[in-house]
């Protein structure tokens, strides 16, 4: 391969294509670009030499590694690029330059961040993902989407500046920007970076930007969003904080708490946002365990998740596109008019629920098995709870309330062909990844071969993955949980879907914070003048004295044109400086 | 470019570069007032600022090649402690370059806005006043004499009051704003001259270099400390140091667009230069009273400016007022850098000064373009302009991103340097405040950008109308400079580092 | 291959045509908006008493699943996971718990849809033919599209 191409970061191809498609007015040309660019980037990535600095730059004496492929970031960027192709196909029915451009740019920035070889480059593209992705939300052009986008941007930029502050600190203490793993969280710089990653990975209490913004994006937008930001954060955590024990508990909490919210949530895209949270929790937990097999599990689960979560988002997007809503309380019975979408959604639901022969079964089990091996009993129980929970909200609730259940009477056309095609490919991948290796390298072994610790993965695959007891226990969990659903439905113990918004921790700033600001404004409006009056009384004497000293201006101050407060400030400041100078010397 | 210029320049230009830089605009100013037509006055102003720009480059070259890093010129051949000395080192060479560059770009760009905003018979006078102001600012930056600095400060200030008042043609509120500015500016100047009086009483000299050498003997002298306090507050007022900034928002909002643009990028910078000159070269950062002033006055005020004025900017609805309050906040960054008291801190402050001149220059130019074509400065007036004036607004967006401190822009580089300097002193909480203030900048610039690019035009009949090419070229030069220096920051950073070293004393130079 | 007979082409043509027709028929919704494919794939869900059938089938399946455990002891790392029926019972309990918690949590956390005061219509990019959701007709914050 020519050297110029060899050092061309696949992410940049997408970024350039993204910028270009903002200006391409001819729809067909733009459609070709949105699909050809990720394909070309895929080729570049697959043929890239691994473990060498493929592109470097110098900035102010710091060596920046712009492009470096190794076994960990290869699999993440591969998934990102394949997802970019699928997203391109999924968006073909729409004719929107901004959406196409932002989606490509966002994907490219995520890939470039993944392939970055130093912290500063990571930071730059980290910020670019934040800025480009906000357009996918803004593009929905509703009032709530606008406000959500602004909140989203604020949180994402906050993550960026925290990362930058951390990097500056680490650069001072460590002297380089290398992507060496951190071990000590007590260093403030490292803690900044940890929190920055945590915001993007949507750690508990830092999570609500996700549920706030994703469901309000455009049809295509939420599909694209569901792929990149959180998985990029998972990659960054796996790169910089493997084996960080706090992550185990954080991850386990992340898997559990969204389950409760998802049960009562009415907006099905928001349910899926909670589901993202839940699945990322498994990955974070795996990063925390940090053994080779656990990290394999993280990479593999991220890979699989990108497709089955994308598939579920696509199916809900198709429903939204055709019916204009994804509220569970308004939907139902859509399998009558959208059977293809129903089938794909069920495949996605079975994949995310980790049915044997579907993708999550071969990926999530690596993480859970390592947690059990390491002896974390409570964590293990939490993860099993979350597995049952995932079955509840993504496996059953999504397809049941959208496509079955009570017939809403909505009759629409089947989803557009391009959507079906994208869903079909994603569904095919989700099944393919879960298949046993009928011939070596087929099915899940194809994925296992790409994992960072290939040997361990293969050992797991041969001895445990499709063992009788593994399949049996998984079926026990799932079948009994489904039975619980049927039973609860039968005795009417299942809470009905009701309209309404569910409060989450974003309440603190959307209601409480906003209220506080309003309240403070009112208080300030009353207290401000009172305080000024007090201040003026106290300083009155000094003021008189100064006025006497500078009488012409004192006269003018009473003339009313001059801003009297400022003259006082000037005098007060002079007094302070004088006092300080005298005190400091004597 | 500098070498080529120095090789091409005749010998007299090299020896007399320092006085000529100031005198050419100063003496041409009355001539301009007699010009029959504004257009000729404009052309002459362009040529004059261009000449000054060349001299600034020459001076920079001379300083860089000089073995001691100082170019000294005795006016009228009077020996130094008695006569007036023009003394240029890396610090004021940098400031001169900023003032003349912005002056040149601003003058080139000014014609269309002056035509639109100034009465026909006043245009020549307007340019005359501008040249006086320009000469005054350069004089402040170039002189090595403390009293002479006061004279130039007043020359520039008085002409500035006139320039601001001329905005009355567009908005009557320019008159009270100018008057307010006059009062405030005079207070500042008086404080300064009182301070100089104290210093003169203590040292018996007015030459800055001379004062600096005599001060160490006078440790504990009350009048030195009093002089310090007066000078700090007086120059702080001129530099719009919070809370002495209150003249600035009105003055910037109601004066003619061109004046706003020029002043925002130069006037406060020059006053800040004078402050730095006094804080670091004349007084020393290791004097006890200066240490306490740094930690107890300048740093809290700098931080307060960053936060309070950013908040105020968030609640403004007029784009020019947003930018004006943002200017005060940015001065806060510079003061913060200065108040660290280290070379790294000072160079970060000066670096931000350079970058701020670039970004505010570009922002106000873009606003001036909008004022010219769409007659409005509220955020509502800006709605939808991303479509009707994409070139102007893209440059505006670039400068706005730079102001926020987005990576790959100049603003990012200077905030990075500031952060490094703060970390060096272990002041990570101050870094947190800087970050917070940038976050506020995201909000106030974000409001404007959102209106520009995402809202439908308030008046749908707005035609597709760009600013004239004469304005677009300087605007884009500044906008591209923001990006260029955001990627390759070596040049301005080198200038700032040299300047900081020079401020600390010639010995540290190189 | 290079020389297809008329007959062969005809056959192929007719076959392709018939295939295309049947595909088309499979994908053309009936007048009531019912997709023919849905009858084939999911028609069974409309069977009378399907709820009962599913319930009993799942009950039987669950019983079988649990009883298998008595014959095949496990050797997991965590001891408590080796008890017969652990996974099934844990799955059942967790699922029921999560769902039952929906009642109190729903009362606690559910608010009116316009609680934050920013509710609005469906996003941009929704099919222009989509049936209007009954009350989501709040003023659509639209602007002239860029495309």
PDB file of N, CA, C and O in Angstrom, chain A residues 314-344:
ATOM      1  N   UNK A 314     -32.857   0.975  15.344  1.00  0.00           N
ATOM      2  CA  UNK A 314     -33.361   1.106  13.977  1.00  0.00           C
ATOM      3  C   UNK A 314     -34.823   0.699  13.895  1.00  0.00           C
ATOM      4  O   UNK A 314     -35.624   1.360  13.240  1.00  0.00           O
ATOM      5  N   UNK A 315     -35.168  -0.387  14.585  1.00  0.00           N
ATOM      6  CA  UNK A 315     -36.552  -0.837  14.481  1.00  0.00           C
ATOM      7  C   UNK A 315     -37.484   0.191  15.120  1.00  0.00           C
ATOM      8  O   UNK A 315     -38.553   0.496  14.590  1.00  0.00           O
ATOM      9  N   UNK A 316     -37.053   0.764  16.256  1.00  0.00           N
ATOM     10  CA  UNK A 316     -37.894   1.791  16.870  1.00  0.00           C
ATOM     11  C   UNK A 316     -37.920   3.038  15.995  1.00  0.00           C
ATOM     12  O   UNK A 316     -38.939   3.740  15.910  1.00  0.00           O
ATOM     13  N   UNK A 317     -36.781   3.309  15.332  1.00  0.00           N
ATOM     14  CA  UNK A 317     -36.751   4.434  14.410  1.00  0.00           C
ATOM     15  C   UNK A 317     -37.745   4.229  13.277  1.00  0.00           C
ATOM     16  O   UNK A 317     -38.467   5.153  12.886  1.00  0.00           O
ATOM     17  N   UNK A 318     -37.802   2.997  12.782  1.00  0.00           N
ATOM     18  CA  UNK A 318     -38.743   2.706  11.699  1.00  0.00           C
ATOM     19  C   UNK A 318     -40.176   2.917  12.178  1.00  0.00           C
ATOM     20  O   UNK A 318     -41.014   3.477  11.466  1.00  0.00           O
ATOM     21  N   UNK A 319     -40.440   2.475  13.411  1.00  0.00           N
ATOM     22  CA  UNK A 319     -41.791   2.664  13.962  1.00  0.00           C
ATOM     23  C   UNK A 319     -42.101   4.147  14.078  1.00  0.00           C
ATOM     24  O   UNK A 319     -43.167   4.628  13.677  1.00  0.00           O
ATOM     25  N   UNK A 320     -41.126   4.896  14.598  1.00  0.00           N
ATOM     26  CA  UNK A 320     -41.340   6.335  14.749  1.00  0.00           C
ATOM     27  C   UNK A 320     -41.551   6.985  13.387  1.00  0.00           C
ATOM     28  O   UNK A 320     -42.434   7.831  13.212  1.00  0.00           O
ATOM     29  N   UNK A 321     -40.740   6.557  12.423  1.00  0.00           N
ATOM     30  CA  UNK A 321     -40.824   7.156  11.093  1.00  0.00           C
ATOM     31  C   UNK A 321     -42.213   6.949  10.492  1.00  0.00           C
ATOM     32  O   UNK A 321     -42.792   7.845   9.907  1.00  0.00           O
ATOM     33  N   UNK A 322     -42.735   5.732  10.677  1.00  0.00           N
ATOM     34  CA  UNK A 322     -44.017   5.435  10.046  1.00  0.00           C
ATOM     35  C   UNK A 322     -45.209   5.938  10.860  1.00  0.00           C
ATOM     36  O   UNK A 322     -46.200   6.375  10.306  1.00  0.00           O
ATOM     37  N   UNK A 323     -45.117   5.829  12.193  1.00  0.00           N
ATOM     38  CA  UNK A 323     -46.315   6.156  12.980  1.00  0.00           C
ATOM     39  C   UNK A 323     -46.256   7.520  13.636  1.00  0.00           C
ATOM     40  O   UNK A 323     -47.266   8.022  14.086  1.00  0.00           O
ATOM     41  N   UNK A 324     -45.063   8.105  13.732  1.00  0.00           N
ATOM     42  CA  UNK A 324     -44.946   9.414  14.363  1.00  0.00           C
ATOM     43  C   UNK A 324     -44.819   9.362  15.862  1.00  0.00           C
ATOM     44  O   UNK A 324     -44.787  10.396  16.510  1.00  0.00           O
ATOM     45  N   UNK A 325     -44.747   8.190  16.451  1.00  0.00           N
ATOM     46  CA  UNK A 325     -44.590   8.113  17.902  1.00  0.00           C
ATOM     47  C   UNK A 325     -43.927   6.801  18.295  1.00  0.00           C
ATOM     48  O   UNK A 325     -43.959   5.830  17.535  1.00  0.00           O
ATOM     49  N   UNK A 326     -43.264   6.815  19.455  1.00  0.00           N
ATOM     50  CA  UNK A 326     -42.765   5.550  20.005  1.00  0.00           C
ATOM     51  C   UNK A 326     -43.227   5.412  21.448  1.00  0.00           C
ATOM     52  O   UNK A 326     -42.564   4.796  22.263  1.00  0.00           O
ATOM     53  N   UNK A 327     -44.354   6.005  21.769  1.00  0.00           N
ATOM     54  CA  UNK A 327     -44.883   5.869  23.129  1.00  0.00           C
ATOM     55  C   UNK A 327     -45.563   4.511  23.238  1.00  0.00           C
ATOM     56  O   UNK A 327     -46.464   4.189  22.456  1.00  0.00           O
ATOM     57  N   UNK A 328     -45.145   3.723  24.244  1.00  0.00           N
ATOM     58  CA  UNK A 328     -45.707   2.390  24.395  1.00  0.00           C
ATOM     59  C   UNK A 328     -47.216   2.460  24.557  1.00  0.00           C
ATOM     60  O   UNK A 328     -47.954   1.613  24.059  1.00  0.00           O
ATOM     61  N   UNK A 329     -47.694   3.515  25.230  1.00  0.00           N
ATOM     62  CA  UNK A 329     -49.127   3.593  25.500  1.00  0.00           C
ATOM     63  C   UNK A 329     -49.937   3.840  24.230  1.00  0.00           C
ATOM     64  O   UNK A 329     -51.129   3.598  24.201  1.00  0.00           O
ATOM     65  N   UNK A 330     -49.287   4.339  23.176  1.00  0.00           N
ATOM     66  CA  UNK A 330     -50.030   4.628  21.948  1.00  0.00           C
ATOM     67  C   UNK A 330     -49.831   3.556  20.889  1.00  0.00           C
ATOM     68  O   UNK A 330     -50.516   3.569  19.879  1.00  0.00           O
ATOM     69  N   UNK A 331     -48.865   2.673  21.082  1.00  0.00           N
ATOM     70  CA  UNK A 331     -48.557   1.680  20.060  1.00  0.00           C
ATOM     71  C   UNK A 331     -49.181   0.339  20.416  1.00  0.00           C
ATOM     72  O   UNK A 331     -49.856   0.195  21.440  1.00  0.00           O
ATOM     73  N   UNK A 332     -48.878  -0.659  19.593  1.00  0.00           N
ATOM     74  CA  UNK A 332     -49.378  -2.001  19.823  1.00  0.00           C
ATOM     75  C   UNK A 332     -49.951  -2.568  18.555  1.00  0.00           C
ATOM     76  O   UNK A 332     -50.511  -1.842  17.727  1.00  0.00           O
ATOM     77  N   UNK A 333     -49.725  -3.885  18.360  1.00  0.00           N
ATOM     78  CA  UNK A 333     -50.321  -4.550  17.216  1.00  0.00           C
ATOM     79  C   UNK A 333     -49.694  -4.205  15.885  1.00  0.00           C
ATOM     80  O   UNK A 333     -50.264  -4.499  14.834  1.00  0.00           O
ATOM     81  N   UNK A 334     -48.523  -3.570  15.897  1.00  0.00           N
ATOM     82  CA  UNK A 334     -47.946  -3.156  14.619  1.00  0.00           C
ATOM     83  C   UNK A 334     -47.435  -4.317  13.774  1.00  0.00           C
ATOM     84  O   UNK A 334     -47.085  -4.117  12.626  1.00  0.00           O
ATOM     85  N   UNK A 335     -47.378  -5.520  14.341  1.00  0.00           N
ATOM     86  CA  UNK A 335     -46.877  -6.630  13.517  1.00  0.00           C
ATOM     87  C   UNK A 335     -47.797  -6.866  12.323  1.00  0.00           C
ATOM     88  O   UNK A 335     -47.387  -7.410  11.318  1.00  0.00           O
ATOM     89  N   UNK A 336     -49.024  -6.392  12.430  1.00  0.00           N
ATOM     90  CA  UNK A 336     -49.953  -6.568  11.314  1.00  0.00           C
ATOM     91  C   UNK A 336     -49.469  -5.812  10.085  1.00  0.00           C
ATOM     92  O   UNK A 336     -49.595  -6.276   8.973  1.00  0.00           O
ATOM     93  N   UNK A 337     -48.922  -4.617  10.300  1.00  0.00           N
ATOM     94  CA  UNK A 337     -48.523  -3.850   9.127  1.00  0.00           C
ATOM     95  C   UNK A 337     -47.011  -3.783   8.926  1.00  0.00           C
ATOM     96  O   UNK A 337     -46.559  -3.421   7.859  1.00  0.00           O
ATOM     97  N   UNK A 338     -46.227  -4.113   9.933  1.00  0.00           N
ATOM     98  CA  UNK A 338     -44.773  -4.038   9.760  1.00  0.00           C
ATOM     99  C   UNK A 338     -44.118  -5.370  10.139  1.00  0.00           C
ATOM    100  O   UNK A 338     -43.295  -5.416  11.072  1.00  0.00           O
ATOM    101  N   UNK A 339     -44.426  -6.454   9.431  1.00  0.00           N
ATOM    102  CA  UNK A 339     -43.901  -7.758   9.869  1.00  0.00           C
ATOM    103  C   UNK A 339     -42.385  -7.865   9.776  1.00  0.00           C
ATOM    104  O   UNK A 339     -41.763  -8.472  10.642  1.00  0.00           O
ATOM    105  N   UNK A 340     -41.803  -7.284   8.725  1.00  0.00           N
ATOM    106  CA  UNK A 340     -40.343  -7.389   8.603  1.00  0.00           C
ATOM    107  C   UNK A 340     -39.671  -6.711   9.789  1.00  0.00           C
ATOM    108  O   UNK A 340     -38.774  -7.271  10.414  1.00  0.00           O
ATOM    109  N   UNK A 341     -40.100  -5.497  10.079  1.00  0.00           N
ATOM    110  CA  UNK A 341     -39.524  -4.773  11.217  1.00  0.00           C
ATOM    111  C   UNK A 341     -39.707  -5.596  12.488  1.00  0.00           C
ATOM    112  O   UNK A 341     -38.806  -5.668  13.329  1.00  0.00           O
ATOM    113  N   UNK A 342     -40.876  -6.234  12.628  1.00  0.00           N
ATOM    114  CA  UNK A 342     -41.130  -7.057  13.805  1.00  0.00           C
ATOM    115  C   UNK A 342     -40.102  -8.176  13.920  1.00  0.00           C
ATOM    116  O   UNK A 342     -39.510  -8.390  14.981  1.00  0.00           O
ATOM    117  N   UNK A 343     -39.872  -8.848  12.802  1.00  0.00           N
ATOM    118  CA  UNK A 343     -38.925  -9.968  12.833  1.00  0.00           C
ATOM    119  C   UNK A 343     -37.544  -9.472  13.246  1.00  0.00           C
ATOM    120  O   UNK A 343     -36.894 -10.047  14.129  1.00  0.00           O
ATOM    121  N   UNK A 344     -37.114  -8.369  12.625  1.00  0.00           N
ATOM    122  CA  UNK A 344     -35.769  -7.861  12.953  1.00  0.00           C
ATOM    123  C   UNK A 344     -35.702  -7.411  14.400  1.00  0.00           C
ATOM    124  O   UNK A 344     -34.702  -7.635  15.087  1.00  0.00           O
TER     125      UNK A 344
END
